[in-house]
mmCIF file of C-alpha atoms in Angstrom:
data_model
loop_
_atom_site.group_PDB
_atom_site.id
_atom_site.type_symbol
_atom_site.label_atom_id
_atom_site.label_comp_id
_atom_site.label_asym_id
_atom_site.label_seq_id
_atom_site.Cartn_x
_atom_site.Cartn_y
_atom_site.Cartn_z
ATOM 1 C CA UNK A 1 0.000 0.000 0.000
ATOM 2 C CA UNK A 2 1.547 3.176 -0.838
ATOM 3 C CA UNK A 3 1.277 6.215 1.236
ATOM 4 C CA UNK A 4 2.827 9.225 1.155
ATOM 5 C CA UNK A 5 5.184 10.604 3.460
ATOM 6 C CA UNK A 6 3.454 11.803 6.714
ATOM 7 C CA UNK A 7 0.962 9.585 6.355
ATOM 8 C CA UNK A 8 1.565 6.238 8.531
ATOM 9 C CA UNK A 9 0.247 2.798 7.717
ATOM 10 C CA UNK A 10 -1.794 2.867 11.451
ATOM 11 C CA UNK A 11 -3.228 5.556 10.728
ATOM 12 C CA UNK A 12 -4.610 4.001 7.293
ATOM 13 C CA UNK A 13 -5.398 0.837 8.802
ATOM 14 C CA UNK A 14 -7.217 2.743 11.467
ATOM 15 C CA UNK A 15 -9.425 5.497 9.298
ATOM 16 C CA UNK A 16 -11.594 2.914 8.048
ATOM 17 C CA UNK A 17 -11.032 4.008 4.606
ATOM 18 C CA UNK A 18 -9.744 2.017 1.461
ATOM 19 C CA UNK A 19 -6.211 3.320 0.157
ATOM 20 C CA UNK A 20 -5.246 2.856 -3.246
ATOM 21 C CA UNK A 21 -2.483 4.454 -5.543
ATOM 22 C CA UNK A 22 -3.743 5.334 -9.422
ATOM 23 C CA UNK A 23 -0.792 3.746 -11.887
ATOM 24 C CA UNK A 24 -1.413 3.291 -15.638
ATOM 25 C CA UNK A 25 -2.704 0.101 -15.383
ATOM 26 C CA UNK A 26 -5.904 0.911 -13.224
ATOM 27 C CA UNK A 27 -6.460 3.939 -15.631
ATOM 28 C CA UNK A 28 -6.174 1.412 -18.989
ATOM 29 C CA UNK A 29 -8.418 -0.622 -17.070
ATOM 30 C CA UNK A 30 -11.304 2.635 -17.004
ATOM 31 C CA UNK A 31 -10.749 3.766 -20.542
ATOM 32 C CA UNK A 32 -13.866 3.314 -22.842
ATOM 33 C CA UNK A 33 -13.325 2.388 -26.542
ATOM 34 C CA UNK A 34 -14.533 5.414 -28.929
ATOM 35 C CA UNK A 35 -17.171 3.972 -31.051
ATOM 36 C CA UNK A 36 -16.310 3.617 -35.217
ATOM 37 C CA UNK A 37 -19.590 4.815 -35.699
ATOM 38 C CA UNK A 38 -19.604 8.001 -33.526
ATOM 39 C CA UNK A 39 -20.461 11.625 -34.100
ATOM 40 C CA UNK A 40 -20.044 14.893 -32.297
ATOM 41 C CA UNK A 41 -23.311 13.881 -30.524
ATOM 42 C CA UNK A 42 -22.494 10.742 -28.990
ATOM 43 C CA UNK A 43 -19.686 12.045 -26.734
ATOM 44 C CA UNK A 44 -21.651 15.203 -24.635
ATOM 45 C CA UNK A 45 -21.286 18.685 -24.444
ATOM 46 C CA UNK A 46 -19.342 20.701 -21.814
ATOM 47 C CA UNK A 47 -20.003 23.755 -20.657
ATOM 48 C CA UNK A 48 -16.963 25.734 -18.558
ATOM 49 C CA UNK A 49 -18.187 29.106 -16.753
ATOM 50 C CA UNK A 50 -14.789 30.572 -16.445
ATOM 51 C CA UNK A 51 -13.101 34.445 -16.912
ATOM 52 C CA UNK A 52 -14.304 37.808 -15.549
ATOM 53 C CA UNK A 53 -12.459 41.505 -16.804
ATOM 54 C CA UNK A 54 -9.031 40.836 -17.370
ATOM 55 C CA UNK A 55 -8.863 37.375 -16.207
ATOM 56 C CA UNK A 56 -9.514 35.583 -19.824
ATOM 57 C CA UNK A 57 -6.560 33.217 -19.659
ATOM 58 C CA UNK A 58 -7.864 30.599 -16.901
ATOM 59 C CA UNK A 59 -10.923 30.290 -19.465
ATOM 60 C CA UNK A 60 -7.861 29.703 -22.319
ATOM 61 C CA UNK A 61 -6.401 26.835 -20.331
ATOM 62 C CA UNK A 62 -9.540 25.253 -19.340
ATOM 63 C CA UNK A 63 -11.336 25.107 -22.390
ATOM 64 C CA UNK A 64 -8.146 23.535 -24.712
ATOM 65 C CA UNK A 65 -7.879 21.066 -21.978
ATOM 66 C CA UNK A 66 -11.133 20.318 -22.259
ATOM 67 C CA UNK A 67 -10.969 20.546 -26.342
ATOM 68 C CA UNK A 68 -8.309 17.436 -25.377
ATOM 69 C CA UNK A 69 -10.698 15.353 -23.274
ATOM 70 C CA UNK A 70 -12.538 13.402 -26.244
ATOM 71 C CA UNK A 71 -16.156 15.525 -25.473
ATOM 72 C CA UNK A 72 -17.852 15.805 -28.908
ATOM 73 C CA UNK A 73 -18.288 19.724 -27.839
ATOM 74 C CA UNK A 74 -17.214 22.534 -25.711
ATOM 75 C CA UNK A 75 -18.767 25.648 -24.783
ATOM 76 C CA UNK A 76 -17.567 28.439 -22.998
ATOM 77 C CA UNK A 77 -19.106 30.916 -20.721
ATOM 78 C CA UNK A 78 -17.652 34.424 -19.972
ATOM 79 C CA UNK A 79 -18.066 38.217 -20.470
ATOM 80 C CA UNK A 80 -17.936 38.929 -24.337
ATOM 81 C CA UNK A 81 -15.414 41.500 -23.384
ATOM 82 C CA UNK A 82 -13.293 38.502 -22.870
ATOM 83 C CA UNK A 83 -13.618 36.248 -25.788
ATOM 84 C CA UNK A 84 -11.426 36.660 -27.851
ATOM 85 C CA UNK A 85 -7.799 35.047 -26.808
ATOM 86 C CA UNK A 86 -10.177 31.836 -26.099
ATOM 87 C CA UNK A 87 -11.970 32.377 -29.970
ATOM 88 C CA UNK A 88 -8.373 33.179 -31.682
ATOM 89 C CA UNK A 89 -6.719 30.188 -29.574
ATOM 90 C CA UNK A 90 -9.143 27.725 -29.840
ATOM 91 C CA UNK A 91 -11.746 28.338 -32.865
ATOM 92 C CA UNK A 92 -13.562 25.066 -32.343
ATOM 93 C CA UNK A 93 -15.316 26.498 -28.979
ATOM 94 C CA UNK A 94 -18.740 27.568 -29.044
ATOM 95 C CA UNK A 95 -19.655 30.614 -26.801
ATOM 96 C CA UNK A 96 -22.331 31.696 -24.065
ATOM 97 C CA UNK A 97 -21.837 35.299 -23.681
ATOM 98 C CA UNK A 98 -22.061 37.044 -20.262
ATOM 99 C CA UNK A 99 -23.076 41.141 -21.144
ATOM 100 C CA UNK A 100 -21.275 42.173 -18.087
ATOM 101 C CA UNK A 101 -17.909 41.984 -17.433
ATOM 102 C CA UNK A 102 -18.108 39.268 -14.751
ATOM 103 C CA UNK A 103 -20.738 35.880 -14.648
ATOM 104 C CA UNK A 104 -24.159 37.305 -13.665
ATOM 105 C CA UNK A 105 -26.550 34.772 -15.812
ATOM 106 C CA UNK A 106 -26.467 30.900 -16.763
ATOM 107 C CA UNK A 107 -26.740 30.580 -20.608
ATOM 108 C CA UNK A 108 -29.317 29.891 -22.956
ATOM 109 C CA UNK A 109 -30.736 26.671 -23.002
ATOM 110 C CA UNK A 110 -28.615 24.634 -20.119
ATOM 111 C CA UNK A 111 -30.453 21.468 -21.436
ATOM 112 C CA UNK A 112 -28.057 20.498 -24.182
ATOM 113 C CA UNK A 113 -25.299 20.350 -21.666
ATOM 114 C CA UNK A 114 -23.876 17.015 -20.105
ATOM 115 C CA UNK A 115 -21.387 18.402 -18.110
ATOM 116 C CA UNK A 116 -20.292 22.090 -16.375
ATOM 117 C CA UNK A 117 -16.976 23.419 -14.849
ATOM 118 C CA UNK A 118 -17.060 26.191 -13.235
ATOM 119 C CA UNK A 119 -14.788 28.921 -11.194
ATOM 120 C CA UNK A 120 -11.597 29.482 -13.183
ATOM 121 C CA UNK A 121 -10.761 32.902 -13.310
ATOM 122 C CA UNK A 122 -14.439 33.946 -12.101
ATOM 123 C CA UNK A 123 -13.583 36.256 -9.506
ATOM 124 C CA UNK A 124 -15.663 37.367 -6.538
ATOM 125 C CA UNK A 125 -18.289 39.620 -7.703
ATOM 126 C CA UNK A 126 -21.110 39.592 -5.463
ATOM 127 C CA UNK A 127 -22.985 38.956 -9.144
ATOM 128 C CA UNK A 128 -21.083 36.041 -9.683
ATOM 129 C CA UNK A 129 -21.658 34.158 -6.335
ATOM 130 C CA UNK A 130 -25.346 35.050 -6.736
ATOM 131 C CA UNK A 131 -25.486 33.335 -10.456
ATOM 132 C CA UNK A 132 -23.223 30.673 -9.271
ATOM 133 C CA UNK A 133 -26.009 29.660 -6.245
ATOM 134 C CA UNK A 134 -28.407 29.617 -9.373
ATOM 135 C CA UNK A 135 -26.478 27.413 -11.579
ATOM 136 C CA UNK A 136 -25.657 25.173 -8.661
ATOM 137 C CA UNK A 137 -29.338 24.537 -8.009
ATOM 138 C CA UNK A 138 -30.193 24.078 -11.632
ATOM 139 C CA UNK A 139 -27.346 21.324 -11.733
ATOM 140 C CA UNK A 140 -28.533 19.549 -8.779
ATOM 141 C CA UNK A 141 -32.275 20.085 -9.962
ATOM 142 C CA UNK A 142 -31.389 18.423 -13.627
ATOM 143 C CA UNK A 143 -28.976 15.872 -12.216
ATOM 144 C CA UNK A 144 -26.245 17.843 -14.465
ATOM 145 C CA UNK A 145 -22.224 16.479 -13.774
ATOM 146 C CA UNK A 146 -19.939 18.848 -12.308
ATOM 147 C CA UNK A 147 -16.304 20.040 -11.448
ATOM 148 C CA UNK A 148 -15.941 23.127 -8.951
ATOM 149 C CA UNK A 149 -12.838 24.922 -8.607
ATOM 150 C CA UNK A 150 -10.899 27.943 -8.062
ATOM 151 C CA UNK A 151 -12.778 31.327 -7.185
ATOM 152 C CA UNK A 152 -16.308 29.108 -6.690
ATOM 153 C CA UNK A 153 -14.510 27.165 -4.162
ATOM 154 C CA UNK A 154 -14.180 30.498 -2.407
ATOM 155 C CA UNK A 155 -17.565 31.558 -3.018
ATOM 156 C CA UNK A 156 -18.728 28.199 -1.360
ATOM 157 C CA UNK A 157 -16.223 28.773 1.775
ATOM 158 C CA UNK A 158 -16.903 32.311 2.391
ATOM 159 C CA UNK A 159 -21.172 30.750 2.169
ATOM 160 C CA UNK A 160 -21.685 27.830 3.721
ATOM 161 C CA UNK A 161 -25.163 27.600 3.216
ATOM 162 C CA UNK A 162 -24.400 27.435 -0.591
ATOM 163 C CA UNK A 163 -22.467 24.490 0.036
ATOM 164 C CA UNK A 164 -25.904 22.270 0.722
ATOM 165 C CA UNK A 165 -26.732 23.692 -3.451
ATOM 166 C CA UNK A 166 -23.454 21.495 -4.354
ATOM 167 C CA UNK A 167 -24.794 18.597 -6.887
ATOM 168 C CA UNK A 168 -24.073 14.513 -5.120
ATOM 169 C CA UNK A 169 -21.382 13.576 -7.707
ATOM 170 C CA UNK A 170 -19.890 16.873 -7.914
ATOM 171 C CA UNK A 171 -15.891 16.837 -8.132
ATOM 172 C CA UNK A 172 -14.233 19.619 -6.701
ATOM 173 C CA UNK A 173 -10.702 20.380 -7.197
ATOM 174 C CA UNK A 174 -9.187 22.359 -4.316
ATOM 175 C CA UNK A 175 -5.375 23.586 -3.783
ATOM 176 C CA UNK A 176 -4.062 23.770 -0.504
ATOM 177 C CA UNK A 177 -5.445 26.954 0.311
ATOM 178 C CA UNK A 178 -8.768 26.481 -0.927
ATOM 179 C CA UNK A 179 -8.692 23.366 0.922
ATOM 180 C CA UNK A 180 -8.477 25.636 4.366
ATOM 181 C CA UNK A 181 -10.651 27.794 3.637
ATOM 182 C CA UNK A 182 -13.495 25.171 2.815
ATOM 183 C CA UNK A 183 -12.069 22.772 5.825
ATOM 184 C CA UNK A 184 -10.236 24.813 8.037
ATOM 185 C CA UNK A 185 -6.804 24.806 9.226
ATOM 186 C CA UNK A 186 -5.057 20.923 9.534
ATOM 187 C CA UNK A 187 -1.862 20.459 11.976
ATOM 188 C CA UNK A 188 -0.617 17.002 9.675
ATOM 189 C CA UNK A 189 -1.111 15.223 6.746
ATOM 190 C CA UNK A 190 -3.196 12.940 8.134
ATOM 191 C CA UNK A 191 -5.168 15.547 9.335
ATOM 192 C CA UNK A 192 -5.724 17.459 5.917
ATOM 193 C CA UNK A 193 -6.886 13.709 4.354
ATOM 194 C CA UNK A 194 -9.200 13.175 7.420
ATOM 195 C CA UNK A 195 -10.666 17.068 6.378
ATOM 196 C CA UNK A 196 -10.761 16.441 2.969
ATOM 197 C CA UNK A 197 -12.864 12.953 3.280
ATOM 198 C CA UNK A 198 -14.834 14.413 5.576
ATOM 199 C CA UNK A 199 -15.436 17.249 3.400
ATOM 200 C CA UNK A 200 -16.258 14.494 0.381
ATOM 201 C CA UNK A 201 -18.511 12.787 2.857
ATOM 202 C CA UNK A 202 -20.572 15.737 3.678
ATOM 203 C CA UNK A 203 -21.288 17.010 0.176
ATOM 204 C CA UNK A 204 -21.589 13.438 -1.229
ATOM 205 C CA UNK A 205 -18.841 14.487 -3.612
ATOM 206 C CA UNK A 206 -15.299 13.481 -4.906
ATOM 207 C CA UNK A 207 -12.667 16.077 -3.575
ATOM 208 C CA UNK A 208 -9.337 16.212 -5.126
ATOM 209 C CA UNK A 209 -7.030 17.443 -3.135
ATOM 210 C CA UNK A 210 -4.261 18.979 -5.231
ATOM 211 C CA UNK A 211 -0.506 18.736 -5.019
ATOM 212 C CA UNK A 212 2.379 16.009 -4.838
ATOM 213 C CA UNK A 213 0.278 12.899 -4.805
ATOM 214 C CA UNK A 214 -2.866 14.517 -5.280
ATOM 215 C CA UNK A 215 -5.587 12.430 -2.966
ATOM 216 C CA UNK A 216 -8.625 11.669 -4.694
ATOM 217 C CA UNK A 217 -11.333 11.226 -1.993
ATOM 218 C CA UNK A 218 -14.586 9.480 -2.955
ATOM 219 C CA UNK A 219 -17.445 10.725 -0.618
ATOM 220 C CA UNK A 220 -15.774 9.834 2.412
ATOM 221 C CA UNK A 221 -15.209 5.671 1.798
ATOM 222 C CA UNK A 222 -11.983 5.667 -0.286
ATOM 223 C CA UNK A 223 -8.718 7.953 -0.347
ATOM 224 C CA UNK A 224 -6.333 7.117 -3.812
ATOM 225 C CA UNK A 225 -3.415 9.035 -4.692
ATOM 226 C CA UNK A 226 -1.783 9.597 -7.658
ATOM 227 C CA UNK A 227 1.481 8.781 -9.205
ATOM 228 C CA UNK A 228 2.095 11.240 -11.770
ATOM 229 C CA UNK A 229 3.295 14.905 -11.806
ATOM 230 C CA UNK A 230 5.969 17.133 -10.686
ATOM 231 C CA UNK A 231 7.161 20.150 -9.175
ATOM 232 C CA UNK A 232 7.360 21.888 -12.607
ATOM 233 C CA UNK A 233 3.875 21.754 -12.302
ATOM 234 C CA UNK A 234 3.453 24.303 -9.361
ATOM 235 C CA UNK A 235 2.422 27.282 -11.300
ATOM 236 C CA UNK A 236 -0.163 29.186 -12.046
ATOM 237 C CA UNK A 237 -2.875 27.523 -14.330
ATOM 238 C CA UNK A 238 -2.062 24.001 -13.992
ATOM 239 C CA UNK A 239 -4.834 23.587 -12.063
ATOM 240 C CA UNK A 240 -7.250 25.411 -14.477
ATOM 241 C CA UNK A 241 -6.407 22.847 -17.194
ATOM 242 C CA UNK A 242 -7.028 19.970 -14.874
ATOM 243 C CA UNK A 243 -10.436 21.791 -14.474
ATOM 244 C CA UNK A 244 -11.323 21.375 -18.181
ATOM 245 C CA UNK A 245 -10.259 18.159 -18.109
ATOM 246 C CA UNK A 246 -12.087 16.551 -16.077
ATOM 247 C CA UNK A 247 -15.293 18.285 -17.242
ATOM 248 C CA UNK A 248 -14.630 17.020 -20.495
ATOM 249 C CA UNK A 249 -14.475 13.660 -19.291
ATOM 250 C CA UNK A 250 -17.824 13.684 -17.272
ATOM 251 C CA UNK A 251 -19.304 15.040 -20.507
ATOM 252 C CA UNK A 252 -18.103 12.313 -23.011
ATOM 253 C CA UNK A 253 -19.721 9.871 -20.083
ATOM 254 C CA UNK A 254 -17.559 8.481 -17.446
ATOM 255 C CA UNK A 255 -18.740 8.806 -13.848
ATOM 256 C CA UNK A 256 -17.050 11.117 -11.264
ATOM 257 C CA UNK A 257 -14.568 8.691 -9.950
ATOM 258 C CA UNK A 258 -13.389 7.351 -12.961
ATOM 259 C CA UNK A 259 -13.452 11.104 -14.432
ATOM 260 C CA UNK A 260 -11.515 12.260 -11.740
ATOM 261 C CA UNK A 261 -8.850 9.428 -11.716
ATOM 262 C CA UNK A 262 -8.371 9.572 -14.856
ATOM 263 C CA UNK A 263 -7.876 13.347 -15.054
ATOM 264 C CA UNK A 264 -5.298 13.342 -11.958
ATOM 265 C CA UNK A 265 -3.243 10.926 -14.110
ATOM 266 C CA UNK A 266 -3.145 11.988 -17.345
ATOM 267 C CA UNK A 267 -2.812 15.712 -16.224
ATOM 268 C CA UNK A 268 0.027 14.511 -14.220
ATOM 269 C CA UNK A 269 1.615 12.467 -16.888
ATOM 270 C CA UNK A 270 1.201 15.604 -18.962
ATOM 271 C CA UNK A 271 2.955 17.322 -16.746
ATOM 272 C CA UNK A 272 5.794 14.549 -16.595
ATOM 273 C CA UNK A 273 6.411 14.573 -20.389
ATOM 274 C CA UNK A 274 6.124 18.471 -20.334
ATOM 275 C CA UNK A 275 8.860 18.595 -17.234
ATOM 276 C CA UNK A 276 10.916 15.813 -20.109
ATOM 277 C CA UNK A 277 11.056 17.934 -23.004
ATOM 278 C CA UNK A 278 10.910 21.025 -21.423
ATOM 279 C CA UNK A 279 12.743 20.704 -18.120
ATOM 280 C CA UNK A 280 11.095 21.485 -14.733
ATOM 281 C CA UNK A 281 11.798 25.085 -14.604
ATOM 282 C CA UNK A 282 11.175 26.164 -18.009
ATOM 283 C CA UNK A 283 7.548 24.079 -18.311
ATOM 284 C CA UNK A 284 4.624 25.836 -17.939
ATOM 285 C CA UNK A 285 0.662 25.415 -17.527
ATOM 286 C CA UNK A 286 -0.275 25.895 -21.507
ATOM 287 C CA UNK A 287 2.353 23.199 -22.082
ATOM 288 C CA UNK A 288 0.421 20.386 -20.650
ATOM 289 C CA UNK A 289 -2.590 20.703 -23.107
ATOM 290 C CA UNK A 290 -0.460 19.340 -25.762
ATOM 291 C CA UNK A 291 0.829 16.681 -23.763
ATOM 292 C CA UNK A 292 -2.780 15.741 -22.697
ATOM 293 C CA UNK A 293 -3.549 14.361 -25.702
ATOM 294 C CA UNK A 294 0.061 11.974 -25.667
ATOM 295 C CA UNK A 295 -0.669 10.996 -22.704
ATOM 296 C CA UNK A 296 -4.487 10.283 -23.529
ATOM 297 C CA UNK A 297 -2.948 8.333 -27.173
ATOM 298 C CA UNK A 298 -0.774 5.627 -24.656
ATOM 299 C CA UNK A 299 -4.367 4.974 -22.812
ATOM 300 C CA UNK A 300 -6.191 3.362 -26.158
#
């Protein structure tokens, strides 16, 4: 059983919970075959609410990640101030425009979605954490998939009572200090997985929680961590590709679990042949979108 440092085998042995550790075998093992026969249709549509003023870039990362994910179509939601390094970088998007320069409304016709990620680069506009308790409950309501990350993992800290609006299923994605803020502060590592499957538990959710080894907890029964990934991977917007991702995965169809041990993989074995061609220090966040899809190619 592997477990990483800090973490002691008692302590496993005593939690209650089932420890695993995701290697490229268990991930071959959750890959579904793409269909000869298949159209743009068959493999869902994702919908990323991401970017407020001046903040366009997380939407740039999520949405090619999620371009690499195998979903038959991605659509992104932001202010139309905003769209156009996401339009010029990645033409095959579709677009839900916001008219102010933040999130205030859900788009058109939230029925044709499969799957929605939501919180890169969103800011904390009072407007925002309004429309995100909206499009929470209209997820929930229309048993929609989620992944919930960056600024609406704030939102959800700094409101608890938004937090009972979170869909069963829902994966959310927190760093470190995102982590504290929804869990408060931990004094080990033991404590911050006991938080974090607590916090899983509560919501009925999977909670990634992000960095070397990232744990994915599954609503409080199972804690797995990963094997992939680096330190070259500590920078800013790493985590806003994983993001798109993993909501492209829930919309081409595979449940949270599997969506979000897959992602934590092949994001980190993006990152691994990024940090190889690259080098640690010189890699950065946009680099792993290419990588996704090598990494993704090895897996079929």
């Amino acid at each position: 059983m592997f477990l990483p440092p800090g973490v002691s085998e008692t302590f496993a042995e005593n939690s209650g919970w089932g420890f695993g550790y995701i290697t490229s075998e268990e991930i071959g093992a959750l890959v579904e075959p793409r269909l000869q026969d298949a159209h743009k249709g068959s493999y869902g549509h994702a919908l990323l609410v991401c970017g407020s003023k001046g903040m366009p870039g997380a939407a740039v990362l999520s949405t090619g990640a999620a371009l690499r994910s195998g979903c038959g179509l991605v659509t992104i939601h932001l202010p139309e101030a905003e769209r156009f390094p996401v339009q010029a970088n990645f033409p095959s998007a579709l677009f839900s425009l916001d008219a102010t320069d933040c999130f205030t409304e859900l788009p058109e016709d939230m029925e044709r979605y499969t799957a929605v990620g939501v919180g890169c680069g969103l800011g904390r506009d009072r407007r925002s954490e309004s429309a995100l308790g909206r499009l929470l409950e209209w997820c929930g309501a229309h048993s929609i998939r989620m992944v919930i990350d960056a600024d609406a993992l704030n939102m959800l800290a700094g409101n608890p009572d938004m937090q009972r609006l979170v869909p069963a299923g829902a994966i959310l994605t927190p760093h470190a200090g995102e982590l504290r803020r929804l869990t408060g502060e931990w004094t080990s590592a033991e404590d911050m997985l006991y938080r974090a499957n607590d916090l899983a538990a509560r919501l009925d959710c999977v909670v990634i929680a992000k960095g070397p080894n990232s744990a994915v907890c599954d609503r409080g029964r199972s804690i797995a961590f990963n094997s992939t990934g680096n330190s070259g991977m500590a920078k800013g917007g790493s985590g806003d590709v994983l993001t798109g991702f993993l909501t492209g995965l829930l919309a081409r169809g595979y449940e949270p679990l599997a969506a979000a041990t897959m992602g934590v993989f092949l994001h980190g074995a993006a990152g691994d042949k990024a940090a190889e061609y690259y080098g640690v220090e010189g890699m950065n966040s946009a680099d792993l979108i290419d990588f996704l899809a090598e990494a993704l190619k090895e897996t079929e």
